[in-house]
XYZ file of C-alpha atoms in Angstrom:
391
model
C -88.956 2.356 51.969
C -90.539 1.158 48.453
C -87.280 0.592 46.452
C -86.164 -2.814 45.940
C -82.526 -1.460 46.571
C -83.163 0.146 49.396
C -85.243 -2.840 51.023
C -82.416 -4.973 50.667
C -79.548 -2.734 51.989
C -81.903 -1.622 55.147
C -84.045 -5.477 55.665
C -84.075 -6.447 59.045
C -81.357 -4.035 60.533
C -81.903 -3.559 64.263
C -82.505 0.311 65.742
C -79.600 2.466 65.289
C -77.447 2.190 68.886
C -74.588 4.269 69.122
C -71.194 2.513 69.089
C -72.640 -0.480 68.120
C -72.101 -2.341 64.178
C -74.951 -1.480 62.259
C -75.179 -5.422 61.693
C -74.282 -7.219 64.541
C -72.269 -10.081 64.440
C -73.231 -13.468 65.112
C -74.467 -14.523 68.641
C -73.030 -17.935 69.324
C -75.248 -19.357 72.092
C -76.347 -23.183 72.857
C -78.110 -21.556 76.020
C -79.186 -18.116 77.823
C -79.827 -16.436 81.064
C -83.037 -17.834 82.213
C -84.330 -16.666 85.793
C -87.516 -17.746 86.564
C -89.652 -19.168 84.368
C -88.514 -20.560 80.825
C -90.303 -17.307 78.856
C -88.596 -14.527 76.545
C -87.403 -14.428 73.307
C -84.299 -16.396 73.848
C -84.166 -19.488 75.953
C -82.340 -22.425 74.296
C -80.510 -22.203 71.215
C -82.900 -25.016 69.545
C -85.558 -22.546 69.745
C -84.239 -18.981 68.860
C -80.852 -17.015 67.970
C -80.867 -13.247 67.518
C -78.786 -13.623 64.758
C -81.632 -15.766 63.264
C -84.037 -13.399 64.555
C -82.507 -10.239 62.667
C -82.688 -12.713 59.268
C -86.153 -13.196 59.597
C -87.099 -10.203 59.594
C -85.065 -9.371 56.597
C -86.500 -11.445 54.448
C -90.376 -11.019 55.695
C -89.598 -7.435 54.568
C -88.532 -8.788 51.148
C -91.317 -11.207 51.092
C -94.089 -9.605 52.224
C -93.528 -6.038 52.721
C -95.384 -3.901 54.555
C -97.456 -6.973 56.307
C -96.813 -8.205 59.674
C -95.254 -11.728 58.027
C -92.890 -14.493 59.866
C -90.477 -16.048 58.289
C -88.924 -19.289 59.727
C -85.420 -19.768 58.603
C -83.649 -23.757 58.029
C -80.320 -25.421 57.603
C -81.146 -25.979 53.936
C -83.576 -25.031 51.625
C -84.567 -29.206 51.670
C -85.494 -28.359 55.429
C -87.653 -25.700 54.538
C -89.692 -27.919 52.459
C -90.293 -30.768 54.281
C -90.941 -28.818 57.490
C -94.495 -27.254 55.278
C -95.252 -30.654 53.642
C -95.222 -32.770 56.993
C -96.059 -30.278 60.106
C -99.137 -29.669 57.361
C -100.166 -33.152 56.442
C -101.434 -36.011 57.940
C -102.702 -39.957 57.131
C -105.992 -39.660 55.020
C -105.263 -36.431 53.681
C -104.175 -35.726 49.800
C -101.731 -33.261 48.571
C -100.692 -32.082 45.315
C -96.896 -31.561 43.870
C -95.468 -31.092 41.106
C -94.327 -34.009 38.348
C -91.022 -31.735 37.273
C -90.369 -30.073 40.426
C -86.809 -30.221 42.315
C -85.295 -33.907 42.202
C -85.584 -34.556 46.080
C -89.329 -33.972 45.570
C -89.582 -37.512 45.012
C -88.048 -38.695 48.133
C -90.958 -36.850 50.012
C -93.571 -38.340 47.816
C -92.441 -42.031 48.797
C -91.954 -40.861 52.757
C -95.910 -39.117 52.413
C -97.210 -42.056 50.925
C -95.467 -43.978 53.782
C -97.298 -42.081 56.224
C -100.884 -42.152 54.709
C -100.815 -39.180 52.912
C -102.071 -39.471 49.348
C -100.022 -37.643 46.463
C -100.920 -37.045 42.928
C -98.626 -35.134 40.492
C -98.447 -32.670 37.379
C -96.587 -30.938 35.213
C -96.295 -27.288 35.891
C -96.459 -26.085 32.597
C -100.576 -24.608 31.580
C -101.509 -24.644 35.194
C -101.726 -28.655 34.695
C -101.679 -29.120 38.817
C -105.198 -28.082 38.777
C -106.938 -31.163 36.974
C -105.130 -32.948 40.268
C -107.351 -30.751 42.627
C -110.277 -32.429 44.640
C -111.913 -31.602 47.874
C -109.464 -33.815 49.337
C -106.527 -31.995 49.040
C -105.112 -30.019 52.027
C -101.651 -28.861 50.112
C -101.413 -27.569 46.940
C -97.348 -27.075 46.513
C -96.047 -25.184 43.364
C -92.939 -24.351 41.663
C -92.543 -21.680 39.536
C -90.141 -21.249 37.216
C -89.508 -24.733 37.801
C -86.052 -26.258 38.024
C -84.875 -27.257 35.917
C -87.082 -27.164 33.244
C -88.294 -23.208 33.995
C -92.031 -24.110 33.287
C -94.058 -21.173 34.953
C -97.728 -21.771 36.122
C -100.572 -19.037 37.094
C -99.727 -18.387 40.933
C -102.627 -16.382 41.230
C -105.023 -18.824 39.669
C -104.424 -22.094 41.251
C -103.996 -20.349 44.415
C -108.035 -19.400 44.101
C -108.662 -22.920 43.287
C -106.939 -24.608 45.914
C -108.297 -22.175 48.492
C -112.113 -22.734 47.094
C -111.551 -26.691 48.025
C -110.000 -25.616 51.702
C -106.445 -26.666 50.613
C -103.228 -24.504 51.558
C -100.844 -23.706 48.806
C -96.987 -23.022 49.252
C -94.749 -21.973 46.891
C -91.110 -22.640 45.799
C -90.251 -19.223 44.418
C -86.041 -20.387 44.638
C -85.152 -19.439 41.260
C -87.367 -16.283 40.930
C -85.806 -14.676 44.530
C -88.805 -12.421 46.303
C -87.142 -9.190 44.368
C -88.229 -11.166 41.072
C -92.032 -12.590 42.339
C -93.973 -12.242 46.047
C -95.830 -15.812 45.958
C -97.791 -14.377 49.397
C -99.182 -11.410 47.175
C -100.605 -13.527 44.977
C -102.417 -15.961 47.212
C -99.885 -18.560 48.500
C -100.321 -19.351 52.370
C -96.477 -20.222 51.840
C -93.233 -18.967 50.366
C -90.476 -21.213 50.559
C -86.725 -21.313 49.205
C -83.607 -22.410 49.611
C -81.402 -19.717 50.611
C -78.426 -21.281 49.201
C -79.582 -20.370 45.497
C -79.548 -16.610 44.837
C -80.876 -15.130 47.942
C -76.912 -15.558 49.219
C -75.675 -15.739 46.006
C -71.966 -17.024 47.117
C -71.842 -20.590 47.154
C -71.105 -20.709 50.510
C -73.963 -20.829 52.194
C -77.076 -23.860 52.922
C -79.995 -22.287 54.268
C -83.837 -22.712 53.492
C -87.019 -20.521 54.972
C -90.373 -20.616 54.776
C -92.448 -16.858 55.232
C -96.141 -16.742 55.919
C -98.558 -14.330 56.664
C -100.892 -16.029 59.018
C -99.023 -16.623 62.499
C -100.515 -19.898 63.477
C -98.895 -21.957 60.299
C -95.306 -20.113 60.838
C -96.181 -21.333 64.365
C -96.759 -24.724 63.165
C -93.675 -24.585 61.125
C -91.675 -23.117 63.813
C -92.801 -25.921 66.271
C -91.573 -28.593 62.940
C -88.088 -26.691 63.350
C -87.876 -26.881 67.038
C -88.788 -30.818 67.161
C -86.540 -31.927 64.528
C -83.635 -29.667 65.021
C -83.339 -28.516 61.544
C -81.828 -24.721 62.591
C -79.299 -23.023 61.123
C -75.472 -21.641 62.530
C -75.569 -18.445 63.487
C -72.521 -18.261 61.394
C -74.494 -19.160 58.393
C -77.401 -16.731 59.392
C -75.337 -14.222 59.735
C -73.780 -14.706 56.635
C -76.787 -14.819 54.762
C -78.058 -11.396 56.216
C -74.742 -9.766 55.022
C -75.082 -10.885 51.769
C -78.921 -9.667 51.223
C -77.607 -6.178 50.920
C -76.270 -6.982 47.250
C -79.493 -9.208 46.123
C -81.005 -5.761 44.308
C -77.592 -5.627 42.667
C -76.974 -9.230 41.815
C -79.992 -10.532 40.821
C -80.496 -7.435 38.206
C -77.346 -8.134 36.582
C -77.866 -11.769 36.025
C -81.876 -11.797 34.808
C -80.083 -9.198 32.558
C -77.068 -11.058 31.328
C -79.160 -14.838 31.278
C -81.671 -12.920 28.757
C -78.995 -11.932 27.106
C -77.351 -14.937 26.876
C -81.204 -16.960 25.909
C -81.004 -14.418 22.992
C -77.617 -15.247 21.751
C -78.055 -19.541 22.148
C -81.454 -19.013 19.997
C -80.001 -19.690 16.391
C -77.227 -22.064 17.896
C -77.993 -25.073 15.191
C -77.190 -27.518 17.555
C -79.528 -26.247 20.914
C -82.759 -27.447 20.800
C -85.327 -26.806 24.159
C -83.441 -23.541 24.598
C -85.905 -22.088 27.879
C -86.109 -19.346 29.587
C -88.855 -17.205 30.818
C -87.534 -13.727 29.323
C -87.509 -14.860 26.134
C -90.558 -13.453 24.245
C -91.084 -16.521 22.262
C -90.877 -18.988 25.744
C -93.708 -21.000 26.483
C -94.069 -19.803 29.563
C -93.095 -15.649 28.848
C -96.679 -14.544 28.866
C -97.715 -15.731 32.587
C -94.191 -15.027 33.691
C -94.631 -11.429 32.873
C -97.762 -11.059 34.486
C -96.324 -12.591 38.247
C -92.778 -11.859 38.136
C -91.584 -8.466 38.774
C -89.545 -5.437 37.446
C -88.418 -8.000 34.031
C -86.291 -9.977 36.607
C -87.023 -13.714 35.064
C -83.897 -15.922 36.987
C -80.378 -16.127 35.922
C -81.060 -20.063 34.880
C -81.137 -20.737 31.402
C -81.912 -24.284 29.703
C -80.784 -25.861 26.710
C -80.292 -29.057 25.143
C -77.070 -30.581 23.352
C -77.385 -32.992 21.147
C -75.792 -36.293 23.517
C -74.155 -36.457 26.680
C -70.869 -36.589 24.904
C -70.828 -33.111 23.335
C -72.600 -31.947 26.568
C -69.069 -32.668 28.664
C -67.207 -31.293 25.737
C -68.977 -27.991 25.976
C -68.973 -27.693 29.564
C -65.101 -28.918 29.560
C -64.132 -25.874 26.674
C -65.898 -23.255 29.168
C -63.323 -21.452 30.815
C -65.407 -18.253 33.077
C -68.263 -21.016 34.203
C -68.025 -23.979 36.456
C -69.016 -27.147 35.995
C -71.041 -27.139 39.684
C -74.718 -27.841 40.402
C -76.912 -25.677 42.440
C -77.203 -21.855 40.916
C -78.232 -18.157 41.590
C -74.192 -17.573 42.196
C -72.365 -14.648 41.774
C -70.001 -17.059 39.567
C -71.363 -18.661 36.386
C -71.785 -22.423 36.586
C -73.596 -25.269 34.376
C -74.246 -28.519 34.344
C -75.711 -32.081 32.754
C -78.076 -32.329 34.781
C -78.678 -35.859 33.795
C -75.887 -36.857 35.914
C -78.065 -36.923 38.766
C -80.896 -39.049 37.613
C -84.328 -38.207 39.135
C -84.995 -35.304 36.718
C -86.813 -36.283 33.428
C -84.215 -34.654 30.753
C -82.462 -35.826 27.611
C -78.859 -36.665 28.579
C -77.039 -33.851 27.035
C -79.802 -31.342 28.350
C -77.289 -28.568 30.188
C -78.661 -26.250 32.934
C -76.594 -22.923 33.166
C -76.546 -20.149 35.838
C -75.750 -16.872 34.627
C -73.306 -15.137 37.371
C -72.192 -11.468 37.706
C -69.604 -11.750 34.890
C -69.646 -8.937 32.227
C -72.148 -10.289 30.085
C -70.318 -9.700 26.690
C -66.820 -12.194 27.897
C -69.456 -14.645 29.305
C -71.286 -14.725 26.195
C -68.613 -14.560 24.199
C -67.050 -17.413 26.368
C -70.094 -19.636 26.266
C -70.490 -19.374 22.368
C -66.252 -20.518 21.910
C -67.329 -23.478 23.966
C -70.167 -24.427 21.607
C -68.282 -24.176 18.861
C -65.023 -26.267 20.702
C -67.779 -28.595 21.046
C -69.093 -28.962 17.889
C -65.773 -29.469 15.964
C -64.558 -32.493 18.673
C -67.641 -33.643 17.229
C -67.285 -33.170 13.725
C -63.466 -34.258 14.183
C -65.269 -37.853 16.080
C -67.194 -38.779 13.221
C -64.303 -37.876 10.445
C -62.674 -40.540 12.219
C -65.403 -42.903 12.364
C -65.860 -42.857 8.955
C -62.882 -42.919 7.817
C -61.759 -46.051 10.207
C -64.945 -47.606 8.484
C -64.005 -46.396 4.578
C -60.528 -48.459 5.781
C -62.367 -51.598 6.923
């Protein structure tokens, strides 16, 4: 199988068995059968599921295809993460992360530092994370396109450079989905997501995994998994496996439609810091289009308003999108992102995720909004002077 469509309808499907679903449902199990000696593939339901198990191996094939990779899959994509960063780190050792990574990021820098491990930061943007390189480091973690600025650095390149000082490198490759980059092709040791973004694409879903090549770290991250108890349902598993077979489908339609939509916001007076990696003119289009695959560059696009106020207007007037965090849904949503603190944006900077919508109502939809917006604000400062003119 070398088609991306075909990979995802056929990923991790067990041998055909006659009379029996070709995806079996979920296996519901706190324990097992255990004669003997406490060996086999399924002994306690901390350690393994074979709902889990069928998962995995879905989206190893995505990952890594044609490679003998594991994937480990997590209650959350936040589980994912930490499980890499501390089953790989230790006091006296230095890793490097990213300065406009994912918000929680943060909270894992100050719990690092409270364990001895020493973290400096960059920006993503230029392959900055290199000039925080020494022969100290033992993690190099990247995030590319970031979120939610959608900086993109050289995968490839810092990969190298890590590996020449004897550091490990994982990468959070969320946003791009492995049908739109393979971070282990390129030199990563790990990829990492959260599964609740695109790879299920409902909004119904929390689920993280990490994939690696090399079988002793996915044994060390397995072992993380087991000791801390951060496993999925096999509800949730099982849900996620049923919704890979539309990820081909899904995410072509909205790296289609978010270009589309980039293109359309690009004269909008009132957008400044439009981003997004499609866009021939973005900062970051040029490495983009040398890692990321088949012109698939994430359904998020960025933008700026000019205050918080005409931010909620515009995200108020929208009537196809929700105003929801998270992204990579099948419905459109946006947000101010500001309202979360922790991420270093203006406060009427808006992050939008393009859903499976026809593109021309959502456009149409999001451009009516703007302009909703931008007479309330016109109309506000009529007012304002004419209330002073009176005075």
């Amino acid at each position: 199988m070398t088609g991306d469509g075909t990979r995802t309808v056929r990923a991790g499907l067990p041998e055909a068995e006659a009379y029996a679903p070709t995806l079996p449902g979920p296996v519901f199990a706190a324990h097992y059968h255990l004669p003997g000696d406490a060996v086999g593939p399924y002994t306690y339901g901390r350690d393994g599921n074979p709902t889990w198990s069928l998962l995995e191996r879905a989206i190893s094939e995505l990952e890594s295809p044609g490679t003998d990779a594991e994937t480990v899959v997590f209650s959350s994509g936040m589980g994912a993460i930490s499980a890499v960063l501390l089953s790989h780190l230790r006091q006296g050792d230095a890793a490097v992360l990213p300065s406009d990574g994912y918000q929680l990021l943060p909270a894992l820098v100050e719990r690092l530092a409270g364990y001895g491990v020493t973290v400096r930061t960059a920006p993503t943007g230029e392959d900055a994370q290199l000039t925080a390189l020494d022969d100290r480091t033992k993690l190099l973690w990247l995030e590319t396109p970031s979120n939610p600025g959608l900086d993109v650095c050289d995968i490839r390149r810092l990969a190298e450079a890590a590996h020449a000082r004897g550091a490990l490198v994982a990468v959070d490759n969320t946003l791009a989905t492995p049908l739109g980059q393979r971070p282990l092709e390129l030199g990563a040791d790990f990829a990492v997501a959260s599964g609740t973004k695109a790879l299920t694409g409902h909004g119904d879903v929390l689920l993280g995994y990490v994939t690696c090549r090399d079988p002793r770290l996915a044994a060390e991250v397995r072992a993380w998994r087991k000791t801390v108890g951060a496993i999925p349902g096999p509800m949730e598993a099982w849900l996620a496996h049923r919704s890979l077979a539309t990820l081909q489908l899904r995410v072509d339609r909205q790296a289609a439609t978010a270009l589309a939509l980039a293109e359309a916001l690009r004269d909008r007076p009132e957008i400044t810091g439009l981003r997004h990696p499609g866009l021939p003119t973005d900062p970051a289009h040029q490495v983009a289009a040398g890692q990321m695959r088949g012109g698939r560059f994430g359904c998020v696009v960025s933008f700026t308003l000019p205050d918080k106020e005409r931010a909620d207007r515009f995200l108020a007037a929208l009537r196809l999108v929700d105003d929801a965090t998270s992204f990579g849904g099948v419905r459109s949503t946006a947000e101010r992102r500001g309202r979360w603190g922790g991420d270093a944006v203006a406060e009427g900077f808006i992050r939008f995720s393009v859903g499976a919508e026809d593109p021309d109502d959502l456009i149409a939809d999001v451009l009516r909004a703007l302009d909703a917006a931008s007479a309330a604000a016109s109309d506000t400062a009529s007012d304002t002077a004419s209330d002073a003119a009176g005075g």
